mmCIF file of C-alpha atoms in Angstrom:
data_model
loop_
_atom_site.group_PDB
_atom_site.id
_atom_site.type_symbol
_atom_site.label_atom_id
_atom_site.label_comp_id
_atom_site.label_asym_id
_atom_site.label_seq_id
_atom_site.Cartn_x
_atom_site.Cartn_y
_atom_site.Cartn_z
ATOM 1 C CA MET A 1 -3.866 -25.718 22.756
ATOM 2 C CA ALA A 2 -1.096 -23.416 23.990
ATOM 3 C CA PHE A 3 -2.371 -20.557 21.811
ATOM 4 C CA LYS A 4 -5.904 -21.074 23.085
ATOM 5 C CA GLN A 5 -4.634 -21.001 26.640
ATOM 6 C CA GLN A 6 -2.812 -17.734 25.979
ATOM 7 C CA LEU A 7 -5.977 -16.203 24.564
ATOM 8 C CA LEU A 8 -7.931 -17.255 27.642
ATOM 9 C CA GLU A 9 -5.271 -15.768 29.909
ATOM 10 C CA LEU A 10 -5.304 -12.506 27.929
ATOM 11 C CA TRP A 11 -9.095 -12.380 28.115
ATOM 12 C CA SER A 12 -9.009 -12.919 31.877
ATOM 13 C CA LEU A 13 -6.370 -10.201 32.278
ATOM 14 C CA LEU A 14 -8.405 -7.680 30.293
ATOM 15 C CA ILE A 15 -11.537 -8.455 32.276
ATOM 16 C CA GLU A 16 -9.654 -8.166 35.555
ATOM 17 C CA MET A 17 -7.957 -4.866 34.668
ATOM 18 C CA GLY A 18 -10.734 -2.977 32.907
ATOM 19 C CA GLY A 19 -13.815 -5.127 32.574
ATOM 20 C CA TRP A 20 -15.799 -5.480 29.375
ATOM 21 C CA THR A 21 -14.984 -1.919 28.304
ATOM 22 C CA LEU A 22 -11.285 -2.744 28.042
ATOM 23 C CA VAL A 23 -12.169 -5.814 25.982
ATOM 24 C CA ALA A 24 -14.249 -3.581 23.685
ATOM 25 C CA LEU A 25 -11.338 -1.143 23.400
ATOM 26 C CA ALA A 26 -9.038 -4.001 22.463
ATOM 27 C CA GLY A 27 -11.501 -4.888 19.719
ATOM 28 C CA LEU A 28 -11.511 -1.259 18.539
ATOM 29 C CA SER A 29 -7.729 -1.277 18.327
ATOM 30 C CA ILE A 30 -7.821 -4.364 16.110
ATOM 31 C CA LEU A 31 -10.565 -2.786 13.998
ATOM 32 C CA THR A 32 -8.457 0.378 13.619
ATOM 33 C CA VAL A 33 -5.489 -1.580 12.271
ATOM 34 C CA ALA A 34 -7.663 -3.619 9.901
ATOM 35 C CA THR A 35 -9.470 -0.525 8.581
ATOM 36 C CA ALA A 36 -6.196 1.325 8.060
ATOM 37 C CA LEU A 37 -4.759 -1.581 6.068
ATOM 38 C CA VAL A 38 -7.864 -1.885 3.860
ATOM 39 C CA SER A 39 -7.900 1.873 3.192
ATOM 40 C CA ALA A 40 -4.179 1.915 2.425
ATOM 41 C CA VAL A 41 -4.593 -0.939 -0.072
ATOM 42 C CA GLN A 42 -7.512 0.815 -1.791
ATOM 43 C CA ILE A 43 -5.493 4.016 -2.130
ATOM 44 C CA ALA A 44 -2.409 2.150 -3.337
ATOM 45 C CA LEU A 45 -4.440 0.474 -6.091
ATOM 46 C CA LEU A 46 -5.375 3.935 -7.393
ATOM 47 C CA GLN A 47 -1.686 5.009 -7.411
ATOM 48 C CA PRO A 48 -2.148 8.560 -6.088
ATOM 49 C CA PHE A 49 1.376 9.713 -7.006
ATOM 50 C CA SER A 50 1.254 8.726 -10.661
ATOM 51 C CA TYR A 51 0.062 10.680 -13.698
ATOM 52 C CA ARG A 52 0.476 7.742 -16.089
ATOM 53 C CA SER A 53 -1.058 4.760 -14.300
ATOM 54 C CA GLY A 54 -3.789 3.795 -11.890
ATOM 55 C CA ALA A 55 -6.764 6.140 -11.537
ATOM 56 C CA ALA A 56 -5.128 8.875 -13.628
ATOM 57 C CA GLN A 57 -4.689 6.513 -16.572
ATOM 58 C CA ASP A 58 -8.261 5.255 -16.233
ATOM 59 C CA LEU A 59 -9.583 8.838 -16.187
ATOM 60 C CA ARG A 60 -7.575 9.773 -19.267
ATOM 61 C CA TYR A 61 -8.869 6.670 -21.064
ATOM 62 C CA HIS A 62 -12.440 7.575 -20.084
ATOM 63 C CA ILE A 63 -12.101 11.115 -21.447
ATOM 64 C CA ASP A 64 -10.610 9.874 -24.729
ATOM 65 C CA LYS A 65 -13.403 7.354 -25.068
ATOM 66 C CA ARG A 66 -16.056 10.041 -24.532
ATOM 67 C CA LYS A 67 -14.384 12.297 -27.098
ATOM 68 C CA LYS A 68 -14.351 9.524 -29.684
ATOM 69 C CA ALA A 69 -18.026 8.877 -28.973
ATOM 70 C CA GLY A 70 -18.782 12.464 -30.001
ATOM 71 C CA ALA A 71 -19.767 13.851 -26.596
ATOM 72 C CA ASN A 72 -19.601 17.609 -26.192
ATOM 73 C CA ARG A 73 -17.480 19.328 -23.566
ATOM 74 C CA GLU A 74 -20.317 19.757 -21.079
ATOM 75 C CA GLN A 75 -21.207 16.077 -21.241
ATOM 76 C CA ILE A 76 -17.563 15.100 -20.807
ATOM 77 C CA GLU A 77 -17.187 17.385 -17.802
ATOM 78 C CA GLU A 78 -20.247 15.861 -16.154
ATOM 79 C CA SER A 79 -18.996 12.332 -16.714
ATOM 80 C CA VAL A 80 -15.522 13.293 -15.470
ATOM 81 C CA THR A 81 -17.053 14.622 -12.252
ATOM 82 C CA LEU A 82 -18.867 11.317 -11.703
ATOM 83 C CA VAL A 83 -15.729 9.276 -12.416
ATOM 84 C CA VAL A 84 -13.648 11.385 -10.031
ATOM 85 C CA ARG A 85 -16.303 11.009 -7.340
ATOM 86 C CA GLY A 86 -16.136 7.255 -7.766
ATOM 87 C CA PHE A 87 -12.346 7.179 -7.454
ATOM 88 C CA LEU A 88 -12.366 9.388 -4.357
ATOM 89 C CA ARG A 89 -15.125 7.352 -2.757
ATOM 90 C CA GLN A 90 -13.084 4.213 -3.331
ATOM 91 C CA ALA A 91 -10.010 5.923 -1.876
ATOM 92 C CA ARG A 92 -11.939 6.958 1.239
ATOM 93 C CA THR A 93 -12.962 3.398 2.080
ATOM 94 C CA GLY A 94 -13.050 3.079 5.858
ATOM 95 C CA PHE A 95 -12.683 6.789 6.590
ATOM 96 C CA ARG A 96 -16.105 7.019 8.226
ATOM 97 C CA LEU A 97 -15.233 4.074 10.447
ATOM 98 C CA LEU A 98 -11.956 5.684 11.506
ATOM 99 C CA GLU A 99 -13.808 8.895 12.332
ATOM 100 C CA LEU A 100 -16.280 6.888 14.417
ATOM 101 C CA ILE A 101 -13.430 5.203 16.298
ATOM 102 C CA VAL A 102 -11.826 8.590 17.014
ATOM 103 C CA THR A 103 -15.076 9.713 18.628
ATOM 104 C CA ALA A 104 -16.148 6.487 20.298
ATOM 105 C CA ALA A 105 -12.867 5.242 21.811
ATOM 106 C CA PRO A 106 -12.408 8.062 24.382
ATOM 107 C CA LEU A 107 -16.075 7.909 25.351
ATOM 108 C CA LEU A 108 -15.898 4.165 25.818
ATOM 109 C CA GLY A 109 -12.738 4.538 27.886
ATOM 110 C CA LEU A 110 -14.390 7.200 30.037
ATOM 111 C CA LEU A 111 -17.399 4.951 30.539
ATOM 112 C CA GLY A 112 -15.120 2.177 31.745
ATOM 113 C CA THR A 113 -13.470 4.565 34.206
ATOM 114 C CA VAL A 114 -16.818 5.744 35.566
ATOM 115 C CA LEU A 115 -18.005 2.171 36.030
ATOM 116 C CA GLY A 116 -14.725 1.271 37.740
ATOM 117 C CA MET A 117 -14.996 4.253 40.074
ATOM 118 C CA ILE A 118 -18.538 3.236 40.973
ATOM 119 C CA ASP A 119 -17.338 -0.250 41.881
ATOM 120 C CA ALA A 120 -14.468 1.175 43.923
ATOM 121 C CA PHE A 121 -16.695 3.465 45.962
ATOM 122 C CA GLN A 122 -19.271 0.726 46.445
ATOM 123 C CA ALA A 123 -16.520 -1.472 47.858
ATOM 124 C CA MET A 124 -15.419 1.379 50.119
ATOM 125 C CA GLN A 125 -18.970 1.836 51.393
ATOM 126 C CA ALA A 126 -19.331 -1.875 52.080
ATOM 127 C CA SER A 127 -16.073 -1.878 54.062
ATOM 128 C CA GLY A 128 -17.392 0.729 56.505
ATOM 129 C CA ASP A 129 -14.730 1.945 58.922
ATOM 130 C CA ALA A 130 -12.247 -0.707 57.795
ATOM 131 C CA VAL A 131 -11.392 1.062 54.531
ATOM 132 C CA ASN A 132 -7.882 0.432 53.243
ATOM 133 C CA PRO A 133 -6.652 3.503 51.301
ATOM 134 C CA SER A 134 -4.264 1.364 49.247
ATOM 135 C CA ASP A 135 -7.124 -0.847 48.067
ATOM 136 C CA LEU A 136 -9.129 2.232 47.082
ATOM 137 C CA ALA A 137 -6.174 3.731 45.207
ATOM 138 C CA GLY A 138 -5.624 0.425 43.439
ATOM 139 C CA GLY A 139 -9.256 0.310 42.323
ATOM 140 C CA ILE A 140 -9.091 3.863 40.980
ATOM 141 C CA TRP A 141 -5.820 3.144 39.169
ATOM 142 C CA VAL A 142 -7.359 0.152 37.443
ATOM 143 C CA ALA A 143 -10.432 2.184 36.508
ATOM 144 C CA LEU A 144 -8.309 4.883 34.849
ATOM 145 C CA ILE A 145 -6.664 2.336 32.543
ATOM 146 C CA THR A 146 -9.683 2.337 30.233
ATOM 147 C CA THR A 147 -9.575 6.124 29.780
ATOM 148 C CA ALA A 148 -5.885 5.981 28.868
ATOM 149 C CA ALA A 149 -6.494 3.099 26.460
ATOM 150 C CA GLY A 150 -9.372 4.932 24.783
ATOM 151 C CA MET A 151 -7.284 8.071 24.289
ATOM 152 C CA VAL A 152 -4.372 6.122 22.818
ATOM 153 C CA ILE A 153 -6.640 4.328 20.349
ATOM 154 C CA ALA A 154 -8.332 7.593 19.349
ATOM 155 C CA LEU A 155 -4.973 9.316 18.788
ATOM 156 C CA CYS A 156 -3.695 6.447 16.645
ATOM 157 C CA ALA A 157 -6.885 6.421 14.567
ATOM 158 C CA MET A 158 -6.675 10.204 14.147
ATOM 159 C CA VAL A 159 -3.076 10.063 12.920
ATOM 160 C CA VAL A 160 -3.866 7.235 10.493
ATOM 161 C CA HIS A 161 -6.893 9.125 9.169
ATOM 162 C CA ALA A 162 -4.817 12.275 8.605
ATOM 163 C CA LEU A 163 -2.103 10.376 6.726
ATOM 164 C CA LEU A 164 -4.588 8.555 4.507
ATOM 165 C CA ASP A 165 -6.490 11.774 3.846
ATOM 166 C CA SER A 166 -3.284 13.426 2.632
ATOM 167 C CA LEU A 167 -2.895 10.601 0.104
ATOM 168 C CA VAL A 168 -6.463 11.109 -1.071
ATOM 169 C CA GLU A 169 -5.774 14.826 -1.572
ATOM 170 C CA SER A 170 -2.730 13.913 -3.640
ATOM 171 C CA LEU A 171 -4.899 11.635 -5.763
ATOM 172 C CA ARG A 172 -7.505 14.376 -6.214
ATOM 173 C CA TYR A 173 -4.820 16.837 -7.332
ATOM 174 C CA ARG A 174 -3.477 14.475 -9.977
ATOM 175 C CA LEU A 175 -6.938 13.668 -11.275
ATOM 176 C CA GLU A 176 -7.589 17.397 -11.650
ATOM 177 C CA CYS A 177 -4.343 17.777 -13.585
ATOM 178 C CA VAL A 178 -5.196 14.868 -15.875
ATOM 179 C CA ALA A 179 -8.716 16.179 -16.543
ATOM 180 C CA THR A 180 -7.444 19.697 -17.235
ATOM 181 C CA ASP A 181 -4.747 18.438 -19.590
ATOM 182 C CA ALA A 182 -7.119 16.115 -21.458
ATOM 183 C CA LEU A 183 -9.890 18.689 -21.841
ATOM 184 C CA PHE A 184 -7.949 21.917 -22.333
ATOM 185 C CA GLY A 185 -4.459 20.827 -23.343
ATOM 186 C CA ASN A 186 -2.826 22.510 -20.348
ATOM 187 C CA SER A 187 -2.048 21.087 -16.918
ATOM 188 C CA ARG A 188 -0.485 22.286 -13.693
ATOM 189 C CA GLU A 189 2.580 20.237 -14.587
ATOM 190 C CA ASN A 190 3.476 22.709 -17.342
ATOM 191 C CA GLY A 191 2.221 25.985 -15.866
ATOM 192 C CA PRO A 192 -0.879 27.804 -14.658
ATOM 193 C CA ALA A 193 -4.144 26.745 -16.250
ATOM 194 C CA PRO A 194 -6.353 29.215 -18.120
ATOM 195 C CA SER A 195 -9.592 30.473 -16.649
ATOM 196 C CA SER A 196 -11.678 27.776 -18.367
ATOM 197 C CA ALA A 197 -9.393 25.105 -16.941
ATOM 198 C CA MET A 198 -9.763 26.604 -13.493
ATOM 199 C CA ALA A 199 -13.532 26.349 -13.874
ATOM 200 C CA GLN A 200 -13.119 22.655 -14.654
ATOM 201 C CA GLU A 201 -10.972 22.227 -11.536
ATOM 202 C CA ASP A 202 -13.717 23.868 -9.467
ATOM 203 C CA ALA A 203 -16.220 21.413 -10.894
ATOM 204 C CA LEU A 204 -13.960 18.493 -10.009
ATOM 205 C CA SER A 205 -13.457 19.862 -6.491
ATOM 206 C CA ALA A 206 -17.217 20.157 -6.034
ATOM 207 C CA GLY A 207 -17.603 16.590 -7.243
ATOM 208 C CA ALA A 208 -14.966 15.397 -4.787
ATOM 209 C CA GLU A 209 -16.886 16.939 -1.910
#
């Protein structure tokens, strides 16, 4: 009962300070945290910093299996591109949602401010000559809270997206190294790849995009 009462008090405070837009922004902040956690777990399962486990091991196993099945190099390269695409798509789980939050949060905060300003000026008009400047300033201050909240949420989502994207790039690099080593016997771990290996890397990069 105490927890329920605290939730009701928090709800009332959000409505009083910023209206429904602040409540929506609070929901976006929770969604940002949840999406970041899900994306981080998906990337961690692929082990982006490892050449011997996770996605890299699965890719190496896939290439060996295709070789044993008698597939030619072109067929293997095509299947490798599809496998890499699948791994990168899994790693980017939630990225589109984070990008949407980065765009939507400031706009939602600005909408809340505009609505709050409208209410403040309507109250000033209704007061006529008996306008209290402190009441007007207080209404504007409350209205600006939603803009600040939207910007903070967007900045947090942007930082999280950038950090997760750097992990995905690390995963892509290691998958390229594994594919190059398995197909051509030379990887970036041991030195520069030959021209044919670089062509394979370009194919993997195109598949990642």
